[in-house]
Short mmCIF file of C-alpha atoms in Angstrom, two decimals:
data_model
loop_
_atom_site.label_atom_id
_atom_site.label_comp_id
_atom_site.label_asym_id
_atom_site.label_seq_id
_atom_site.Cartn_x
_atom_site.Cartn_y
_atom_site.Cartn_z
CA UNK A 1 15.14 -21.10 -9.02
CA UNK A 2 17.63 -21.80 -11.75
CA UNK A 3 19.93 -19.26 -13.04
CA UNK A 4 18.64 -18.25 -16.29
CA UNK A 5 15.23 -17.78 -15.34
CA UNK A 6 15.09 -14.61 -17.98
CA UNK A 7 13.70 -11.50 -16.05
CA UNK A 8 12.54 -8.14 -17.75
CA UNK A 9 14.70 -4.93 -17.91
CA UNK A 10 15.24 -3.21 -14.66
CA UNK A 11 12.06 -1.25 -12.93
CA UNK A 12 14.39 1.90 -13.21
CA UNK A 13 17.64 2.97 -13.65
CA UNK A 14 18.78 3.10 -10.17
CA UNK A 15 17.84 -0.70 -9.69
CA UNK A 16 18.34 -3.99 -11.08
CA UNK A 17 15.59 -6.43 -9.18
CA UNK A 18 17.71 -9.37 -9.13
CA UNK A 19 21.10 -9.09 -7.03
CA UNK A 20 24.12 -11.26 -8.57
CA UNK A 21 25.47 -14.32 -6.82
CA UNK A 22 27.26 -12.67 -4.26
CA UNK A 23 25.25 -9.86 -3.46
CA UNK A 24 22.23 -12.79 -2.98
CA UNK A 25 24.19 -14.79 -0.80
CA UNK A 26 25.23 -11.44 1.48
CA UNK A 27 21.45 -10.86 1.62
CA UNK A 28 21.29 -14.58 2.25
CA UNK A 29 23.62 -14.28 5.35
CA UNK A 30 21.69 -11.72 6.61
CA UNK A 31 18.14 -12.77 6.56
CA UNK A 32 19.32 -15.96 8.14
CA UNK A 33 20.70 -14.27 11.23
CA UNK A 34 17.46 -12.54 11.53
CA UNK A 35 15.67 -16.53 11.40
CA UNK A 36 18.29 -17.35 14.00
CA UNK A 37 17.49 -14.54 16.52
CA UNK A 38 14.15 -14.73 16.32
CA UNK A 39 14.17 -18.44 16.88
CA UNK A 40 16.98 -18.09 19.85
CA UNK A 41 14.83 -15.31 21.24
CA UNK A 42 11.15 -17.58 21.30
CA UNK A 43 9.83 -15.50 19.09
CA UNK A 44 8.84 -17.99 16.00
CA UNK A 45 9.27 -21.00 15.30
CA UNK A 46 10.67 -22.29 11.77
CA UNK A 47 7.41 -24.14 11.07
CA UNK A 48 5.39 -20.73 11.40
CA UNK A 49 7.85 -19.14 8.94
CA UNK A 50 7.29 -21.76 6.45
CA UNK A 51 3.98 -21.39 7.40
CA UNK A 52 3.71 -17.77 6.68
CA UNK A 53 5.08 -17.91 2.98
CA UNK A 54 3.19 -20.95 1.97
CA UNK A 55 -0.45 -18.77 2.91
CA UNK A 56 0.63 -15.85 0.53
CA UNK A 57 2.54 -18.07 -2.39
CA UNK A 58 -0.86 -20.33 -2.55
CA UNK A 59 -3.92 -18.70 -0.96
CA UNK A 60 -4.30 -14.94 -1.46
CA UNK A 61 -3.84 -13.47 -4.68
CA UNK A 62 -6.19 -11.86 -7.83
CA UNK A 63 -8.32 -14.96 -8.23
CA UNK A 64 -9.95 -14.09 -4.69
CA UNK A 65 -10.70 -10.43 -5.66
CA UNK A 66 -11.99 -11.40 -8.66
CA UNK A 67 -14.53 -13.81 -7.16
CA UNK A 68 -15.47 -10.56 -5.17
CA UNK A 69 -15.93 -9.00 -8.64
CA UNK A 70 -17.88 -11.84 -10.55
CA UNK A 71 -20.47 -12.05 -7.76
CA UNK A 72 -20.72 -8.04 -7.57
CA UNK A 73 -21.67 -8.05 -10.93
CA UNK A 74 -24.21 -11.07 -10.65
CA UNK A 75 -25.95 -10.09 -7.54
CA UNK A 76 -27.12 -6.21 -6.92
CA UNK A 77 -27.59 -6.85 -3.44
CA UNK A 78 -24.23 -8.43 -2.88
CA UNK A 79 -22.56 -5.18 -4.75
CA UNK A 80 -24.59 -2.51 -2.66
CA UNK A 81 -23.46 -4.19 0.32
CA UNK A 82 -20.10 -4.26 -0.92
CA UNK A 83 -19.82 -0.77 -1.85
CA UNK A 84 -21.35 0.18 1.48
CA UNK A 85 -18.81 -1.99 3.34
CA UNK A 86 -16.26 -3.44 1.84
CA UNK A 87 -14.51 -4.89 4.37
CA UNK A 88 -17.96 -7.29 5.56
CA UNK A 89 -19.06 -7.76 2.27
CA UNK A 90 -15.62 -9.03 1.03
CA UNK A 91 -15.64 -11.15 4.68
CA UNK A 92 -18.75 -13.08 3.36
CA UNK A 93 -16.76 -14.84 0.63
CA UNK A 94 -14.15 -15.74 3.26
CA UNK A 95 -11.56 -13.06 2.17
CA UNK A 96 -9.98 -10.93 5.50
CA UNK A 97 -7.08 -10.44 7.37
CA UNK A 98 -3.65 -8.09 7.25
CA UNK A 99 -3.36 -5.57 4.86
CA UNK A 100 -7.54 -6.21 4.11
CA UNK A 101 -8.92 -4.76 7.54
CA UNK A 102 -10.76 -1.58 6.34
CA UNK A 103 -11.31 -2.43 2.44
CA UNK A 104 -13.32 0.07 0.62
CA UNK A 105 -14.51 -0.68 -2.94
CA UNK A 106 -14.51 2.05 -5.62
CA UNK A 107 -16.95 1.37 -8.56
CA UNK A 108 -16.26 2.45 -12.16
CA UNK A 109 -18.87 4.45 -13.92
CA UNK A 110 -18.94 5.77 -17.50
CA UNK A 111 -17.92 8.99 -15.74
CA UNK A 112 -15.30 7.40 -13.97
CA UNK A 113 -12.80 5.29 -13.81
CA UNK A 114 -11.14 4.73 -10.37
CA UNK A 115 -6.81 3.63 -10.29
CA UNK A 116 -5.31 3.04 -6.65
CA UNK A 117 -1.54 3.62 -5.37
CA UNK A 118 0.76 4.22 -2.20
CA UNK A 119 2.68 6.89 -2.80
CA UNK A 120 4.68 6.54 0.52
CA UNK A 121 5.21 3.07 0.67
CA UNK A 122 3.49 -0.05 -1.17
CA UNK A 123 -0.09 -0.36 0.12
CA UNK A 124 -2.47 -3.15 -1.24
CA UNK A 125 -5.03 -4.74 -0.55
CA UNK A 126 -3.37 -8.11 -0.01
CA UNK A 127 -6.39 -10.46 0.77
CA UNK A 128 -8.09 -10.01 -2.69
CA UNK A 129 -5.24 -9.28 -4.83
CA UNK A 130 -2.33 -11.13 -2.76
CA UNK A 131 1.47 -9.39 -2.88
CA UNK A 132 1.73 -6.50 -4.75
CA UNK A 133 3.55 -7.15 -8.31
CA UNK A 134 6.83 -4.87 -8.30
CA UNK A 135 5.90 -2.42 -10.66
CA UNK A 136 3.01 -1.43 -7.80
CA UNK A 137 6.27 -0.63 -5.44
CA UNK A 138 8.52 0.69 -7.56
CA UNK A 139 9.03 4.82 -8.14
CA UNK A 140 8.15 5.08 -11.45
CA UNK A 141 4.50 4.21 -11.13
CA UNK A 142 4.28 5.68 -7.35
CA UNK A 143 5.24 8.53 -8.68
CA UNK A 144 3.62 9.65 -11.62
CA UNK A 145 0.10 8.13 -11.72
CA UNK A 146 -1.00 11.21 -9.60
CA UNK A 147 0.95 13.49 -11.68
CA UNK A 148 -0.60 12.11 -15.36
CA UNK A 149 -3.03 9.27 -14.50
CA UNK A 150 -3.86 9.20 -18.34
CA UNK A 151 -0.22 8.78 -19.44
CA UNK A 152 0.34 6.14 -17.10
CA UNK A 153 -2.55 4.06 -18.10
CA UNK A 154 -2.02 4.45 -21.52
CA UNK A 155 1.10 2.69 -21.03
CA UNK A 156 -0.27 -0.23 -19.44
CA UNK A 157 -2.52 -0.20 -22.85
CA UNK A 158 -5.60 1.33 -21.26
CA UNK A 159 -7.16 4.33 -23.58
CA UNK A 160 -10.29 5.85 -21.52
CA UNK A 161 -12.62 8.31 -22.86
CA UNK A 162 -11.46 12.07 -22.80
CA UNK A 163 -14.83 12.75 -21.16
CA UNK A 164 -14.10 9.88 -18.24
CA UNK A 165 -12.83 11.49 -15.41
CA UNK A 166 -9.60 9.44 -13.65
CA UNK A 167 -9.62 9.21 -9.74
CA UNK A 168 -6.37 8.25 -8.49
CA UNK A 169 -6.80 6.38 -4.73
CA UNK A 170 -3.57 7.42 -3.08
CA UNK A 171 -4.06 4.87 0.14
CA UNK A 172 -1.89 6.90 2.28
CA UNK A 173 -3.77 5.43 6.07
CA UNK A 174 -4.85 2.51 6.43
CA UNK A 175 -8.33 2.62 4.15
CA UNK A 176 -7.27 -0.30 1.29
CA UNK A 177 -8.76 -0.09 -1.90
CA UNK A 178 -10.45 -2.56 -4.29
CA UNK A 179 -11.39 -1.04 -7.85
CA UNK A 180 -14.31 -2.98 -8.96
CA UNK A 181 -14.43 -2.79 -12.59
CA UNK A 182 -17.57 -2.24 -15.50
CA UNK A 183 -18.60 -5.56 -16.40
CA UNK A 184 -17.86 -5.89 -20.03
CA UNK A 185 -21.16 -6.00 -22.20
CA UNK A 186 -21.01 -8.82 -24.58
CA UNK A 187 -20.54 -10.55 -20.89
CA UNK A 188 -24.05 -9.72 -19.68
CA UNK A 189 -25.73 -12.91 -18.29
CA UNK A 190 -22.68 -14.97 -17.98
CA UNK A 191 -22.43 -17.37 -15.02
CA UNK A 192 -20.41 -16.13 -11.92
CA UNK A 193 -17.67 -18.81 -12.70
CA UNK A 194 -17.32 -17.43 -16.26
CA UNK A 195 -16.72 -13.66 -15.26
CA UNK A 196 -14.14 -14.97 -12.51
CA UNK A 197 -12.08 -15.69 -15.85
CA UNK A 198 -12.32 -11.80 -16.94
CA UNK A 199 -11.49 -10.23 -13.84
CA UNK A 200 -7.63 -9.69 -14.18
CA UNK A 201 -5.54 -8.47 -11.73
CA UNK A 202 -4.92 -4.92 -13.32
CA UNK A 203 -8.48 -4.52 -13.66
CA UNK A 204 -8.72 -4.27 -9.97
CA UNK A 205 -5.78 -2.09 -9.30
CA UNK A 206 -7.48 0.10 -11.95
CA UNK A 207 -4.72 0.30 -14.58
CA UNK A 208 -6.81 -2.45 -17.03
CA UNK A 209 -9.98 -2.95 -17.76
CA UNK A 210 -11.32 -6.57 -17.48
CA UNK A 211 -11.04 -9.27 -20.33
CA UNK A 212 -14.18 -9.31 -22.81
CA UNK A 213 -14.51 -12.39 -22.97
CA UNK B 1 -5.00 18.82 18.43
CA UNK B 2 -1.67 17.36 17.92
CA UNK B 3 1.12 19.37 17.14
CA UNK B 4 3.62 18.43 14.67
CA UNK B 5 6.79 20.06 15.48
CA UNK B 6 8.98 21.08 12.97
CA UNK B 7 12.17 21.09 15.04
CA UNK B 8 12.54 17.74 17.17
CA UNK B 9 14.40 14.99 15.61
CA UNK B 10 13.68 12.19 17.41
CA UNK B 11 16.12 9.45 16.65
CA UNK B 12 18.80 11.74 15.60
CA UNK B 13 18.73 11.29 12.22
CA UNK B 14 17.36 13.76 9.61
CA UNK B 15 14.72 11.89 8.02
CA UNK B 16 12.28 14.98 6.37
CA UNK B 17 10.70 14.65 3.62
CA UNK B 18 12.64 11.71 2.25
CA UNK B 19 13.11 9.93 -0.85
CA UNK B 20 9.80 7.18 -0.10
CA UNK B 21 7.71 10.44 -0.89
CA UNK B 22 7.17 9.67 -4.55
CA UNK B 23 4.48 11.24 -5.46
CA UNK B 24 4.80 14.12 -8.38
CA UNK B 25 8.52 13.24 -9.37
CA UNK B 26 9.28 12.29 -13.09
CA UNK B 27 12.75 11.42 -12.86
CA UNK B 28 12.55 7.73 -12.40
CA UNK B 29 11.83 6.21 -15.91
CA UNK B 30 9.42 3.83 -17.68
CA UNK B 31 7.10 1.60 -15.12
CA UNK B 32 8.00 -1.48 -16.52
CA UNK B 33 6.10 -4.58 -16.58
CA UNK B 34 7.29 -8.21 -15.97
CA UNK B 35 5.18 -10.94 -17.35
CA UNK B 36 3.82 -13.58 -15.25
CA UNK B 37 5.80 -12.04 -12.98
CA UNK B 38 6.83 -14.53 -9.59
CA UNK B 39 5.56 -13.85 -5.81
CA UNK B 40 9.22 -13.73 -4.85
CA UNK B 41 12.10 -13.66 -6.75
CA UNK B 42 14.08 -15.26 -4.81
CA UNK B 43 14.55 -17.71 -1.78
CA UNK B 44 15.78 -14.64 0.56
CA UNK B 45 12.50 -12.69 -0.26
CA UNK B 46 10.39 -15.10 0.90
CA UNK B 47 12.30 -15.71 4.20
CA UNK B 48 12.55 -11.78 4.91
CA UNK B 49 8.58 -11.27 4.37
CA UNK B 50 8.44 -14.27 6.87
CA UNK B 51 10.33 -12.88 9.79
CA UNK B 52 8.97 -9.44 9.17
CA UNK B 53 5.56 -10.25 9.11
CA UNK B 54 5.84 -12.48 12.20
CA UNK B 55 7.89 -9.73 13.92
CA UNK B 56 5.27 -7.11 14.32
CA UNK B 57 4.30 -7.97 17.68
CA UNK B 58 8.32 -7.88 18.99
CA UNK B 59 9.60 -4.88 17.18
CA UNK B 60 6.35 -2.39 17.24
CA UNK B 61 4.09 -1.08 14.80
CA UNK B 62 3.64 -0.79 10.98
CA UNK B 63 4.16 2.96 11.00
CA UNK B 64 7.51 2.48 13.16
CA UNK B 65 8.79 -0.11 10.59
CA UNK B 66 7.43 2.11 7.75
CA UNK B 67 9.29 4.74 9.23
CA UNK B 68 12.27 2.03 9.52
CA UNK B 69 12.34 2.03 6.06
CA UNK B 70 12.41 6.09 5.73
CA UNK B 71 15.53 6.12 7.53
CA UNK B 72 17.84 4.13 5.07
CA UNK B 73 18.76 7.20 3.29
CA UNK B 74 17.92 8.36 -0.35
CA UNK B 75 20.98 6.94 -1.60
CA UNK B 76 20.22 3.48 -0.32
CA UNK B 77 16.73 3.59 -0.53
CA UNK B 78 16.86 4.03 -4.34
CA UNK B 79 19.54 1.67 -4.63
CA UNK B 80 18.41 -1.10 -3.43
CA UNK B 81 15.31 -3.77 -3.97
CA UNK B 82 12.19 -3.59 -2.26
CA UNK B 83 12.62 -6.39 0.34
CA UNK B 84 16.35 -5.19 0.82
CA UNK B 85 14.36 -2.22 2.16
CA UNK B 86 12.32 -4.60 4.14
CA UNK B 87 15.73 -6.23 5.53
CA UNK B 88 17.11 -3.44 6.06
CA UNK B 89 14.17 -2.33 8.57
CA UNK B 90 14.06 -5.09 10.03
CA UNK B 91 17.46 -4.83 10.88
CA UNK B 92 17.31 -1.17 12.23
CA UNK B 93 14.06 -2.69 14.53
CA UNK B 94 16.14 -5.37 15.86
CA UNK B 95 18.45 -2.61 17.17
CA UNK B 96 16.35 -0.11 17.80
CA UNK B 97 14.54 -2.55 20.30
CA UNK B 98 17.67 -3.85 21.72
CA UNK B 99 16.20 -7.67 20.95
CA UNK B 100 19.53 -9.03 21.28
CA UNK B 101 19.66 -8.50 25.19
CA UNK B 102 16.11 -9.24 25.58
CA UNK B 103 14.99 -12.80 27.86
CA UNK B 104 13.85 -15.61 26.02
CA UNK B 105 9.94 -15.76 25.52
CA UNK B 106 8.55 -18.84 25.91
CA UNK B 107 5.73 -18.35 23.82
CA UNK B 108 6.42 -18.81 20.15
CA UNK B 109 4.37 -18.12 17.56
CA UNK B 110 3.29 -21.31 16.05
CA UNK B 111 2.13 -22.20 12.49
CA UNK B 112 -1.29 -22.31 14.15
CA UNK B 113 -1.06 -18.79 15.29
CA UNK B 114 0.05 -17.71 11.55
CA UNK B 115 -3.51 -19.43 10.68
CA UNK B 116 -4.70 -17.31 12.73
CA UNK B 117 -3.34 -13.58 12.18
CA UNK B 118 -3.47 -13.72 8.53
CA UNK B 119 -7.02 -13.83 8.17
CA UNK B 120 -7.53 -11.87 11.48
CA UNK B 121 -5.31 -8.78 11.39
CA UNK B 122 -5.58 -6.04 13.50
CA UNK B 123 -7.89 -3.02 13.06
CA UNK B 124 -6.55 0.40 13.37
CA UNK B 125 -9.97 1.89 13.95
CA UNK B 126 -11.06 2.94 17.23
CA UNK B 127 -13.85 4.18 19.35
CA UNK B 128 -13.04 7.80 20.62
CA UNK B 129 -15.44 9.39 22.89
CA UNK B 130 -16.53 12.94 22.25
CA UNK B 131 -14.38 13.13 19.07
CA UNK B 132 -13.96 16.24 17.68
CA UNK B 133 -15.70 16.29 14.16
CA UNK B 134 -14.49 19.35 12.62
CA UNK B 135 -15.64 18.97 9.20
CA UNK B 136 -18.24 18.14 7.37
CA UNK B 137 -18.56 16.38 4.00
CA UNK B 138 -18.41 19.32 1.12
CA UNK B 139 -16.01 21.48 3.24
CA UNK B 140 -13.31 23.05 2.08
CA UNK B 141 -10.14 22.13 3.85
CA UNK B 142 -6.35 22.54 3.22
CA UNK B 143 -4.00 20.14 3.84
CA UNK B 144 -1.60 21.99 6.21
CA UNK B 145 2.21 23.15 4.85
CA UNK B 146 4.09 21.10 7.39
CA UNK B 147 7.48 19.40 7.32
CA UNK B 148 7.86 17.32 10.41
CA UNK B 149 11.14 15.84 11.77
CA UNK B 150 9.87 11.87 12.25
CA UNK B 151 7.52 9.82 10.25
CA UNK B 152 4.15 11.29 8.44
CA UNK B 153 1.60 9.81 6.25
CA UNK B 154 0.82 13.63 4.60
CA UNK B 155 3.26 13.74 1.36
CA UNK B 156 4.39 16.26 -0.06
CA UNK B 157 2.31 16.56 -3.12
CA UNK B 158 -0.83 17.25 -0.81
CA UNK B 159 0.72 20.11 1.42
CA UNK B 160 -0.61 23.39 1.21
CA UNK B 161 -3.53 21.85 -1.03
CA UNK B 162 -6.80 22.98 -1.32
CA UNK B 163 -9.60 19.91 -1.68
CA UNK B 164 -13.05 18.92 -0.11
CA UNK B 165 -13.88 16.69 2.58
CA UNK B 166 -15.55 13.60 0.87
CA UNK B 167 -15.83 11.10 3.31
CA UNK B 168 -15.47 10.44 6.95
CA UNK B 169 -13.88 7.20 8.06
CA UNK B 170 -14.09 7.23 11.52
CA UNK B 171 -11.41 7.77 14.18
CA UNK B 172 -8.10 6.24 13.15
CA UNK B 173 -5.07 5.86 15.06
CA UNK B 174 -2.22 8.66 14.51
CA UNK B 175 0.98 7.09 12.58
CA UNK B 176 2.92 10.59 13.17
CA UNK B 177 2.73 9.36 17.14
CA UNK B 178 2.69 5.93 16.63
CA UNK B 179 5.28 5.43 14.89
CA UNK B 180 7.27 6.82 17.91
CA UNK B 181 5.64 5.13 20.17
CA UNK B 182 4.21 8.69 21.40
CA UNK B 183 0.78 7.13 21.76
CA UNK B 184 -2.42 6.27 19.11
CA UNK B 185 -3.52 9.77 19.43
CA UNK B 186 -6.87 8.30 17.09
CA UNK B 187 -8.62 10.86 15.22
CA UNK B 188 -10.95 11.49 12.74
CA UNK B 189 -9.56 10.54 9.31
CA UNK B 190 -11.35 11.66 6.17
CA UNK B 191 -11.05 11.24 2.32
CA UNK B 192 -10.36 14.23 0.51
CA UNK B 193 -10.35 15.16 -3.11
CA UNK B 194 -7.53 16.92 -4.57
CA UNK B 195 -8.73 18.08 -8.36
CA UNK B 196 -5.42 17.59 -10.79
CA UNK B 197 -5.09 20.83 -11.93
CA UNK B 198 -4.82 22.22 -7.61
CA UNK B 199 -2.18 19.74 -7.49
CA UNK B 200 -0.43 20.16 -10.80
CA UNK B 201 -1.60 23.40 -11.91
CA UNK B 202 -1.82 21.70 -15.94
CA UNK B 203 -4.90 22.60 -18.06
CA UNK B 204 -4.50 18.81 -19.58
CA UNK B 205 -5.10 16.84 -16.51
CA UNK B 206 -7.41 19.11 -15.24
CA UNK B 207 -10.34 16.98 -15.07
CA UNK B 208 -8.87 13.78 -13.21
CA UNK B 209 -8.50 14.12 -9.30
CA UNK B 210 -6.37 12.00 -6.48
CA UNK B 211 -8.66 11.11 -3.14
CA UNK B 212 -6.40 10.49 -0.63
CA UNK B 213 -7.13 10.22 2.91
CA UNK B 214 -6.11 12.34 6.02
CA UNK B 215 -6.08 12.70 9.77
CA UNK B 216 -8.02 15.37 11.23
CA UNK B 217 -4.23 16.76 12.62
CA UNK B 218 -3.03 17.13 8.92
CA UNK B 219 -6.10 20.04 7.85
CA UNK B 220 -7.37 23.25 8.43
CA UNK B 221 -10.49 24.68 7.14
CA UNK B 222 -11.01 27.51 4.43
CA UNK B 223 -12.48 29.81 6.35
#
């Protein structure tokens, strides 16, 4: 990565997300021992580490969730299954694994709208949305989307109805939560592969809403 | 039942209600947003999810690596990034587990095996015979006012709580025990709803409501 990639301001006061060249190569020095031992020890090999990254860099991530999303919203049977169980339904498209073993999916409704954090830690449903994107694990938004849900969204530039009631999904076992979103209108009778193209990433966490078009 | 004790401190270290409890505080700024914001940010990241995520089976369970985490202190804790927390678990494990002085295995985990935990897993739901179902969905339940010395997946915000039982999820395995390797302990766990204005007590987010869910050991019914 070269060194002025630009980055955004720090997620809070108490922390800048990118260490400077020292502190990086301390953390370097570190993680490397850790390689070392559990290589000496027979626990990995290198190949499975390289392995490991390469599945969540290119494999999981929002585009999977929102195929989950597109066909939800094209086939009725498909989304009562899904909302009945998640974790099968979400298994048919091929989608499973760590941090995706008991998925429930929470509809929106004009009455509600559904949002989903880990207070405690950094909990996400990594086969249909991948690794979480820092703001997920940082305090600011662990901490206050329970407190003001509204506020919160609002900054993310999502305005919901006074009368829409907010459900906050704190996933404190391990229950991992999908937020399938309202199809937009002026996308009714769309092909599947056209709504995969609305379904962002925030729309799923529950702090957007999905493109329009 | 279990009981959560309020006095043991089992690894010596005061770890109550730490700093990882987030929920409810307003102290720690703007959530801000990066654009098209990288997987990793750097080459260490990627190296430290690596060796944690193929460490599981060596150094114990999620909750005991969660509870890892729990143990670096407020000051560091806040301080630092969030896969210096994972490093910094990881570490603590390695100790904790006294890998260094442990005999060779001589059964690696290959690439092949990574193919085949990532889309695998492992469930954390189990079959428990005769469980005791002690509430029903539409009961009233508090979460209980407890502050226990080890790890716990009831934060703060909930305790004392009034909500209603919403859903039952089936017997789950106990991270208070787990995570000390005091057994699974597997329970019922249930979703509960928590309206805003219980929690927060404010007239303007009195209509929203947090579902979060809990193990049977964590409530006690209204009577």
């Amino acid at each position: 990565m070269s060194s002025n990639h630009k980055h955004s301001e720090p997620a809070n006061p108490y922390l800048e997300k990118r260490r400077n060249g020292e502190e990086t190569s301390e953390l370097e020095k570190r993680v490397s021992d850790i390689e070392a031992l559990l290589i000496s020890k027979g626990i990995v090999s290198k190949e499975s580490l390289d392995r490991m990254i390469e599945i969540y860099e290119n494999d999981l991530g929002p585009m999977n969730g929102a195929r989950v999303v597109a066909k939800a919203w094209t086939d009725d049977e498909f989304k009562s299954r899904l909302l009945q169980d998640g974790t099968s339904a979400i298994g048919e498209l091929g989608f499973s694994g760590l941090q995706g073993e008991h998925m429930v999916v929470i509809e929106n409704t004009p009455e509600f709208h559904n949002v989903v954090v880990c207070t405690l830690c950094s909990c996400y449903p990594w086969p249909v949305l991948g690794l979480p994107p820092s703001w997920y694990k940082d305090a600011p938004y662990r901490s206050r989307i329970v407190l003001e849900p509204r506020k919160v969204l609002e900054e993310f530039g999502t305005f919901l109805p006074e009368d829409q009631e907010i459900r906050v999904w704190d996933s404190s076992a391990e229950i991992r939560y999908m937020v399938l979103p309202r199809q937009p209108d002026q996308s009714k009778g769309a092909s599947e592969d056209k709504l995969v193209g609305l379904v962002t990433r925030d729309s799923m966490i529950g702090v957007g809403l999905p493109k329009s078009s | 039942m279990i009981t959560l004790s309020n006095s043991s401190n089992i690894f010596g270290v005061i770890v109550m209600n730490g700093a990882h409890d987030l929920g409810g505080m307003q102290c720690y700024g703007a959530i801000r947003i990066e654009k098209d914001e990288p997987i990793f940010h750097d080459e260490w990241e990627k190296r430290v999810f690596a060796a944690t995520m193929v460490s599981f089976g060596a150094l114990g369970s999620i909750d005991a690596f969660r509870h890892a985490i729990e143990r670096m202190g407020a000051e560091r804790y806040l301080s630092t990034t969030y896969y210096e927390h994972w490093l910094a678990a990881l570490e603590m494990r390695i100790e904790e587990t006294k890998l260094h002085s442990k005999a060779k295995s001589d059964t690696p985990l290959t690439s092949e095996d990574v193919d085949a935990i990532v889309p695998t897993g492992g469930s954390y739901s189990r079959e428990v015979a005769n469980a005791e179902i002690r509430f029903a969905i539409g009961d009233r339940v508090r979460a209980k006012n407890i502050n226990p010395a080890g790890h716990t997946r009831l934060p703060r915000y909930i305790r004392g709580r009034e909500g209603e039982i919403v859903t039952n999820r089936g017997n789950f395995v106990f991270p208070d025990t787990v995570a000390h390797d005091l057994g699974e302990s597997a329970q019922p766990l249930y979703s509960v709803r928590f309206e805003s204005a219980e929690l927060w007590g404010s007239e303007e987010e009195g209509r929203d409501a947090v579902y979060i869910d809990l193990w049977d050991s964590y409530l006690e019914k209204i009577e």
